[in-house]
mmCIF file of C-alpha atoms in Angstrom:
data_model
loop_
_atom_site.group_PDB
_atom_site.id
_atom_site.type_symbol
_atom_site.label_atom_id
_atom_site.label_comp_id
_atom_site.label_asym_id
_atom_site.label_seq_id
_atom_site.Cartn_x
_atom_site.Cartn_y
_atom_site.Cartn_z
ATOM 1 C CA MET A 573 26.272 39.630 -3.106
ATOM 2 C CA PRO A 574 24.186 38.881 -0.183
ATOM 3 C CA THR A 575 25.410 36.248 2.292
ATOM 4 C CA ILE A 576 23.849 33.482 4.292
ATOM 5 C CA ASN A 577 24.627 33.993 8.192
ATOM 6 C CA ALA A 578 24.294 31.787 11.419
ATOM 7 C CA TYR A 579 23.231 33.063 14.737
ATOM 8 C CA LYS A 580 25.772 33.113 17.025
ATOM 9 C CA HIS A 581 23.574 31.993 20.120
ATOM 10 C CA ASP A 582 20.436 30.979 18.569
ATOM 11 C CA PRO A 583 19.856 28.149 15.820
ATOM 12 C CA GLY A 584 18.983 29.082 12.078
ATOM 13 C CA TYR A 585 20.440 31.877 9.794
ATOM 14 C CA TYR A 586 19.844 35.263 8.520
ATOM 15 C CA ILE A 587 20.673 36.907 5.269
ATOM 16 C CA ARG A 588 22.360 40.260 4.946
ATOM 17 C CA ALA A 589 21.981 41.931 1.713
ATOM 18 C CA TRP A 590 22.370 45.544 0.503
ATOM 19 C CA THR A 591 20.483 47.457 -2.468
ATOM 20 C CA SER A 592 21.024 51.291 -3.448
ATOM 21 C CA ASP A 593 17.224 51.854 -2.528
ATOM 22 C CA LEU A 594 17.155 50.140 0.836
ATOM 23 C CA GLY A 595 20.754 49.951 1.942
ATOM 24 C CA ASN A 596 21.253 47.149 4.264
ATOM 25 C CA ILE A 597 18.603 44.453 4.641
ATOM 26 C CA ASN A 598 18.512 41.629 7.244
ATOM 27 C CA TYR A 599 16.315 38.952 6.012
ATOM 28 C CA LYS A 600 15.550 36.658 8.530
ATOM 29 C CA LEU A 601 14.258 32.769 7.715
ATOM 30 C CA ARG A 602 11.458 30.914 9.032
ATOM 31 C CA SER A 603 12.088 27.566 10.742
ATOM 32 C CA ARG A 604 11.327 25.722 7.062
ATOM 33 C CA GLY A 605 13.437 28.466 5.281
ATOM 34 C CA ASN A 606 16.345 27.059 7.586
ATOM 35 C CA THR A 607 15.940 23.367 6.557
ATOM 36 C CA ILE A 608 15.551 24.257 2.769
ATOM 37 C CA ILE A 609 19.093 26.255 3.046
ATOM 38 C CA GLU A 610 20.683 23.401 4.637
ATOM 39 C CA ARG A 611 19.204 20.877 2.170
ATOM 40 C CA PHE A 612 20.601 23.184 -0.660
ATOM 41 C CA GLY A 613 23.866 22.999 0.696
ATOM 42 C CA LEU A 614 24.398 26.663 1.876
ATOM 43 C CA GLU A 615 26.147 27.286 5.194
ATOM 44 C CA ASP A 616 27.333 30.151 7.493
ATOM 45 C CA GLY A 617 29.196 32.831 5.399
ATOM 46 C CA ASP A 618 28.307 31.319 1.720
ATOM 47 C CA GLU A 619 27.152 33.905 -0.633
ATOM 48 C CA ILE A 620 23.362 33.249 -1.818
ATOM 49 C CA SER A 621 21.874 34.592 -5.018
ATOM 50 C CA TRP A 622 19.110 36.911 -5.117
ATOM 51 C CA ASP A 623 16.965 34.372 -7.172
ATOM 52 C CA THR A 624 17.303 32.163 -4.111
ATOM 53 C CA ILE A 625 15.986 35.047 -2.178
ATOM 54 C CA HIS A 626 13.165 35.529 -4.047
ATOM 55 C CA SER A 627 12.293 31.879 -4.278
ATOM 56 C CA LEU A 628 12.248 31.930 -0.425
ATOM 57 C CA LYS A 629 10.159 35.078 -0.505
ATOM 58 C CA SER A 630 7.623 33.289 -2.839
ATOM 59 C CA ILE A 631 6.916 30.497 -0.446
ATOM 60 C CA GLY A 632 6.872 32.817 2.636
ATOM 61 C CA GLU A 633 9.733 31.644 4.150
ATOM 62 C CA ILE A 634 11.813 35.070 4.412
ATOM 63 C CA TYR A 635 10.579 38.223 6.272
ATOM 64 C CA THR A 636 11.881 41.440 7.434
ATOM 65 C CA GLU A 637 11.336 43.508 10.925
ATOM 66 C CA GLY A 638 11.386 46.962 9.281
ATOM 67 C CA SER A 639 14.885 46.861 7.712
ATOM 68 C CA GLY A 640 13.357 46.218 4.105
ATOM 69 C CA THR A 641 10.052 46.720 2.387
ATOM 70 C CA LEU A 642 10.091 44.051 -0.474
ATOM 71 C CA GLY A 643 6.940 41.998 0.079
ATOM 72 C CA ARG A 644 6.243 38.202 -0.373
ATOM 73 C CA ASP A 645 4.931 38.551 -3.807
ATOM 74 C CA ASP A 646 7.137 41.283 -4.896
ATOM 75 C CA PHE A 647 9.666 40.182 -7.581
ATOM 76 C CA ALA A 648 10.895 43.127 -8.918
ATOM 77 C CA PRO A 649 14.650 42.918 -9.859
ATOM 78 C CA LEU A 650 16.931 44.869 -7.622
ATOM 79 C CA ASP A 651 19.957 46.900 -8.627
ATOM 80 C CA GLY A 652 22.623 44.622 -10.382
ATOM 81 C CA ASP A 653 20.111 41.377 -9.985
ATOM 82 C CA THR A 654 20.910 38.653 -12.355
ATOM 83 C CA LYS A 655 20.184 34.993 -12.047
ATOM 84 C CA THR A 656 23.296 33.454 -10.790
ATOM 85 C CA LEU A 657 22.495 29.926 -10.265
ATOM 86 C CA SER A 658 23.194 27.417 -12.915
ATOM 87 C CA GLU A 659 20.386 25.353 -14.210
ATOM 88 C CA GLU A 660 21.485 22.208 -12.120
ATOM 89 C CA GLU A 661 21.512 24.440 -9.022
ATOM 90 C CA ALA A 662 18.210 25.686 -9.833
ATOM 91 C CA LYS A 663 16.528 22.495 -10.076
ATOM 92 C CA ARG A 664 18.280 21.306 -6.849
ATOM 93 C CA LEU A 665 16.825 24.599 -4.863
ATOM 94 C CA LEU A 666 13.385 23.565 -6.358
ATOM 95 C CA ASP A 667 13.776 20.385 -5.268
ATOM 96 C CA SER A 668 14.833 21.065 -1.635
ATOM 97 C CA ILE A 669 11.821 23.529 -1.669
ATOM 98 C CA LEU A 670 9.507 20.840 -2.627
ATOM 99 C CA ASP A 671 11.076 18.212 -0.246
ATOM 100 C CA GLU A 672 10.292 20.691 2.795
ATOM 101 C CA LYS A 673 6.810 21.952 1.520
ATOM 102 C CA ASN A 674 4.144 21.648 -0.348
ATOM 103 C CA PRO A 675 3.272 24.750 -2.462
ATOM 104 C CA SER A 676 0.258 25.142 -4.720
ATOM 105 C CA GLU A 677 0.728 24.750 -8.501
ATOM 106 C CA GLN A 678 0.477 28.607 -8.962
ATOM 107 C CA ARG A 679 3.417 28.715 -6.431
ATOM 108 C CA ILE A 680 5.535 26.272 -8.122
ATOM 109 C CA GLU A 681 4.990 28.201 -11.429
ATOM 110 C CA GLU A 682 6.350 31.102 -10.006
ATOM 111 C CA LEU A 683 9.158 29.495 -8.512
ATOM 112 C CA CYS A 684 10.219 28.284 -12.108
ATOM 113 C CA ASP A 685 9.567 31.626 -13.474
ATOM 114 C CA ILE A 686 11.898 33.098 -10.660
ATOM 115 C CA LEU A 687 14.600 30.160 -11.357
ATOM 116 C CA ASP A 688 14.211 30.196 -15.144
ATOM 117 C CA ILE A 689 13.563 26.606 -15.386
ATOM 118 C CA GLU A 690 11.032 24.199 -16.975
ATOM 119 C CA ARG A 691 8.009 23.296 -14.714
ATOM 120 C CA PRO A 692 8.566 19.921 -12.847
ATOM 121 C CA ARG A 693 5.730 17.358 -12.896
ATOM 122 C CA SER A 694 2.618 18.267 -11.387
ATOM 123 C CA ASN A 695 1.973 18.672 -7.602
ATOM 124 C CA ILE A 696 -0.533 15.717 -8.022
ATOM 125 C CA GLU A 697 1.865 13.613 -9.511
ATOM 126 C CA ARG A 698 4.466 14.538 -6.597
ATOM 127 C CA LEU A 699 1.666 13.376 -4.081
ATOM 128 C CA GLU A 700 0.889 10.112 -5.772
ATOM 129 C CA GLN A 701 4.509 9.151 -5.864
ATOM 130 C CA GLU A 702 5.124 9.981 -1.998
ATOM 131 C CA LEU A 703 2.023 8.229 -1.182
ATOM 132 C CA ALA A 704 2.708 5.243 -3.322
ATOM 133 C CA SER A 705 6.180 5.014 -1.764
ATOM 134 C CA ARG A 706 4.921 5.154 1.677
ATOM 135 C CA LEU A 707 2.895 2.128 1.114
ATOM 136 C CA ALA A 708 5.027 0.092 -0.688
ATOM 137 C CA GLY A 709 6.889 -0.887 2.370
ATOM 138 C CA ILE A 710 3.723 -2.452 4.033
ATOM 139 C CA THR A 711 2.034 -3.968 1.066
ATOM 140 C CA SER A 712 5.321 -5.901 0.315
ATOM 141 C CA ARG A 713 5.876 -7.537 3.436
ATOM 142 C CA GLU A 714 4.669 -10.979 4.363
ATOM 143 C CA GLY A 715 2.242 -10.038 7.075
ATOM 144 C CA PHE A 716 0.230 -8.140 4.465
ATOM 145 C CA PRO A 717 -3.328 -9.802 3.681
ATOM 146 C CA THR A 718 -3.229 -10.614 0.248
ATOM 147 C CA GLU A 719 -4.060 -14.443 0.125
ATOM 148 C CA VAL A 720 -7.687 -13.891 -1.092
ATOM 149 C CA THR A 721 -7.569 -10.721 -3.383
ATOM 150 C CA LEU A 722 -3.921 -11.162 -5.198
ATOM 151 C CA ASN A 723 -2.070 -13.931 -6.656
ATOM 152 C CA GLY A 724 1.702 -14.549 -6.374
ATOM 153 C CA SER A 725 4.126 -13.983 -3.806
ATOM 154 C CA VAL A 726 3.849 -10.840 -1.741
ATOM 155 C CA ASP A 727 7.083 -9.471 -2.625
ATOM 156 C CA GLN A 728 5.965 -9.521 -6.446
ATOM 157 C CA ALA A 729 2.936 -7.238 -5.713
ATOM 158 C CA SER A 730 2.727 -3.694 -6.611
ATOM 159 C CA ILE A 731 0.735 -0.606 -5.625
ATOM 160 C CA SER A 732 -0.095 2.491 -7.626
ATOM 161 C CA VAL A 733 -1.906 5.851 -6.533
ATOM 162 C CA ASN A 734 -4.078 7.865 -8.464
ATOM 163 C CA ILE A 735 -5.341 11.296 -7.152
ATOM 164 C CA GLU A 736 -8.772 12.554 -9.118
ATOM 165 C CA ALA A 737 -9.102 16.199 -7.644
ATOM 166 C CA SER A 738 -11.987 17.994 -8.243
ATOM 167 C CA GLU A 739 -11.881 20.943 -10.535
ATOM 168 C CA GLU A 740 -12.579 23.342 -7.803
ATOM 169 C CA SER A 741 -9.853 22.259 -5.771
ATOM 170 C CA ALA A 742 -6.586 24.603 -5.748
ATOM 171 C CA ASP A 743 -4.349 22.309 -3.591
ATOM 172 C CA PRO A 744 -5.002 18.549 -3.792
ATOM 173 C CA PRO A 745 -5.719 16.155 -2.350
ATOM 174 C CA LEU A 746 -8.524 18.185 -0.842
ATOM 175 C CA ASP A 747 -11.783 17.771 -2.645
ATOM 176 C CA SER A 748 -10.370 14.623 -4.156
ATOM 177 C CA THR A 749 -10.597 10.869 -4.451
ATOM 178 C CA ILE A 750 -7.526 8.925 -3.787
ATOM 179 C CA ASN A 751 -7.663 5.449 -5.525
ATOM 180 C CA LEU A 752 -5.068 3.032 -4.220
ATOM 181 C CA LEU A 753 -4.914 -0.141 -6.629
ATOM 182 C CA LEU A 754 -2.987 -3.210 -5.389
ATOM 183 C CA LEU A 755 -1.876 -5.472 -7.897
ATOM 184 C CA GLY A 756 -0.362 -9.125 -7.545
ATOM 185 C CA ASP A 757 2.313 -10.797 -9.574
ATOM 186 C CA THR A 758 2.033 -9.432 -13.014
ATOM 187 C CA SER A 759 4.011 -12.258 -14.600
ATOM 188 C CA LEU A 760 0.766 -14.386 -13.869
ATOM 189 C CA ASP A 761 -2.050 -14.586 -16.418
ATOM 190 C CA ASP A 762 -4.557 -13.498 -13.378
ATOM 191 C CA PRO A 763 -2.470 -11.350 -10.857
ATOM 192 C CA GLY A 764 -5.694 -10.431 -8.819
ATOM 193 C CA ILE A 765 -6.558 -6.817 -7.991
ATOM 194 C CA ALA A 766 -7.506 -5.053 -4.926
ATOM 195 C CA ARG A 767 -8.870 -1.243 -5.193
ATOM 196 C CA HIS A 768 -9.638 1.070 -2.312
ATOM 197 C CA ASP A 769 -11.100 4.085 -2.791
ATOM 198 C CA ILE A 770 -10.597 7.275 -0.115
ATOM 199 C CA TYR A 771 -12.982 10.181 -0.363
ATOM 200 C CA LEU A 772 -11.952 13.711 0.806
ATOM 201 C CA CYS A 773 -13.770 17.069 1.196
ATOM 202 C CA GLU A 774 -12.009 20.252 2.026
ATOM 203 C CA GLU A 775 -14.955 21.304 4.146
ATOM 204 C CA HIS A 776 -15.631 17.643 6.141
ATOM 205 C CA GLY A 777 -12.385 15.934 5.827
ATOM 206 C CA LEU A 778 -12.309 12.275 4.981
ATOM 207 C CA GLU A 779 -15.845 11.300 3.826
ATOM 208 C CA GLY A 780 -15.255 7.418 3.519
ATOM 209 C CA TRP A 781 -13.012 4.621 2.130
ATOM 210 C CA SER A 782 -14.756 1.965 0.003
ATOM 211 C CA PHE A 783 -13.214 -0.885 -1.696
ATOM 212 C CA ALA A 784 -14.419 -3.047 -4.584
ATOM 213 C CA TYR A 785 -14.876 -6.607 -4.263
ATOM 214 C CA SER A 786 -16.749 -9.315 -5.876
ATOM 215 C CA GLY A 787 -18.366 -12.949 -4.957
ATOM 216 C CA SER A 788 -17.072 -13.966 -1.480
ATOM 217 C CA TRP A 789 -17.083 -12.608 1.872
ATOM 218 C CA GLU A 790 -13.678 -13.680 2.082
ATOM 219 C CA THR A 791 -12.480 -11.090 -0.349
ATOM 220 C CA HIS A 792 -14.485 -8.587 1.607
ATOM 221 C CA ALA A 793 -13.113 -9.611 5.031
ATOM 222 C CA GLU A 794 -9.411 -9.248 3.520
ATOM 223 C CA MET A 795 -9.610 -6.014 2.304
ATOM 224 C CA ALA A 796 -11.055 -4.956 5.353
ATOM 225 C CA ARG A 797 -8.089 -6.079 6.785
ATOM 226 C CA GLN A 798 -5.788 -4.297 4.271
ATOM 227 C CA LYS A 799 -7.808 -1.008 5.026
ATOM 228 C CA ALA A 800 -6.744 -1.499 8.629
ATOM 229 C CA GLU A 801 -3.185 -1.585 8.057
ATOM 230 C CA LEU A 802 -3.234 0.929 5.124
ATOM 231 C CA LEU A 803 -5.105 3.755 7.143
ATOM 232 C CA PRO A 804 -2.706 4.725 9.695
ATOM 233 C CA ILE A 805 -0.083 5.416 6.904
ATOM 234 C CA VAL A 806 -2.484 7.322 4.948
ATOM 235 C CA ILE A 807 -3.678 9.419 7.839
ATOM 236 C CA GLN A 808 0.288 10.070 8.682
ATOM 237 C CA TRP A 809 0.481 11.441 5.214
ATOM 238 C CA PHE A 810 -2.464 13.718 5.881
ATOM 239 C CA ASP A 811 -0.705 14.845 8.897
ATOM 240 C CA ASP A 812 2.249 15.711 7.117
ATOM 241 C CA LEU A 813 0.297 17.890 4.218
ATOM 242 C CA ASN A 814 -1.539 19.483 7.261
ATOM 243 C CA VAL A 815 -4.912 17.833 6.091
ATOM 244 C CA ASP A 816 -7.914 18.171 8.286
ATOM 245 C CA TYR A 817 -9.049 14.551 8.171
ATOM 246 C CA GLY A 818 -12.077 15.119 10.342
ATOM 247 C CA ILE A 819 -13.469 13.196 13.251
ATOM 248 C CA PRO A 820 -13.826 9.463 12.664
ATOM 249 C CA LYS A 821 -17.042 9.183 14.514
ATOM 250 C CA GLU A 822 -19.017 12.013 12.518
ATOM 251 C CA ASN A 823 -17.599 11.268 8.957
ATOM 252 C CA PHE A 824 -17.778 7.280 9.234
ATOM 253 C CA GLY A 825 -21.322 7.029 11.066
ATOM 254 C CA GLY A 826 -25.087 6.599 9.970
ATOM 255 C CA ALA A 827 -25.362 6.642 6.350
ATOM 256 C CA GLN A 828 -21.858 6.946 5.319
ATOM 257 C CA ARG A 829 -21.184 3.254 6.969
ATOM 258 C CA ASP A 830 -21.711 1.433 3.752
ATOM 259 C CA LEU A 831 -18.760 3.196 2.359
ATOM 260 C CA LEU A 832 -16.570 1.059 4.873
ATOM 261 C CA GLY A 833 -17.723 -2.217 3.262
#
């Protein structure tokens, strides 16, 4: 069984393995691979299953420097290679990977095949949940502007996120519309609603931010203030996903100025 080993004088881990065809193999881990290993709970000297190794290869976090020939997409079984992770362990490994990386839907499907587990909720659903969680903290605090748009106390308000990806978009949220829906206290007959739409393009980045309002400039002004507080969190989310959101003075100027309200 392969083992996970810590470097003596440098941070990080490597994997020592052996096969009848290749002999001794030392797999090196990239930085995120090290974090995934630690999230999963492996430590120096622990045995590591081949399906764990194959999973790390699938996402490009394992490499060799001449000691082995298996490539990133080569999942051929090795001698004596059988699944050794329980279903619970396999799901925990997948969660560790998804916490650290944002693999494509195709890559997630490959991981589930390797780990012999059912496919989890979609990539878009995970992104929606993460963004909603990030925004919930600021939208529920007292200082967040909701006096005109929402009814009821601020701590009773809720936010939902819906990402509508284009059919051509292989890796959301690129080429997508992100809908942020703020809802007031649902125990009231009229909770009030504030909707923000963010437009993304893989080629041009962040193309616009619009909000729907009706009837009053007070509503318009309050939603503009909401946007001012929401935008930094959305931008940080883009950064964490390595999304190039473009240059604001180019993408928010001229004819697109009406998208800002």
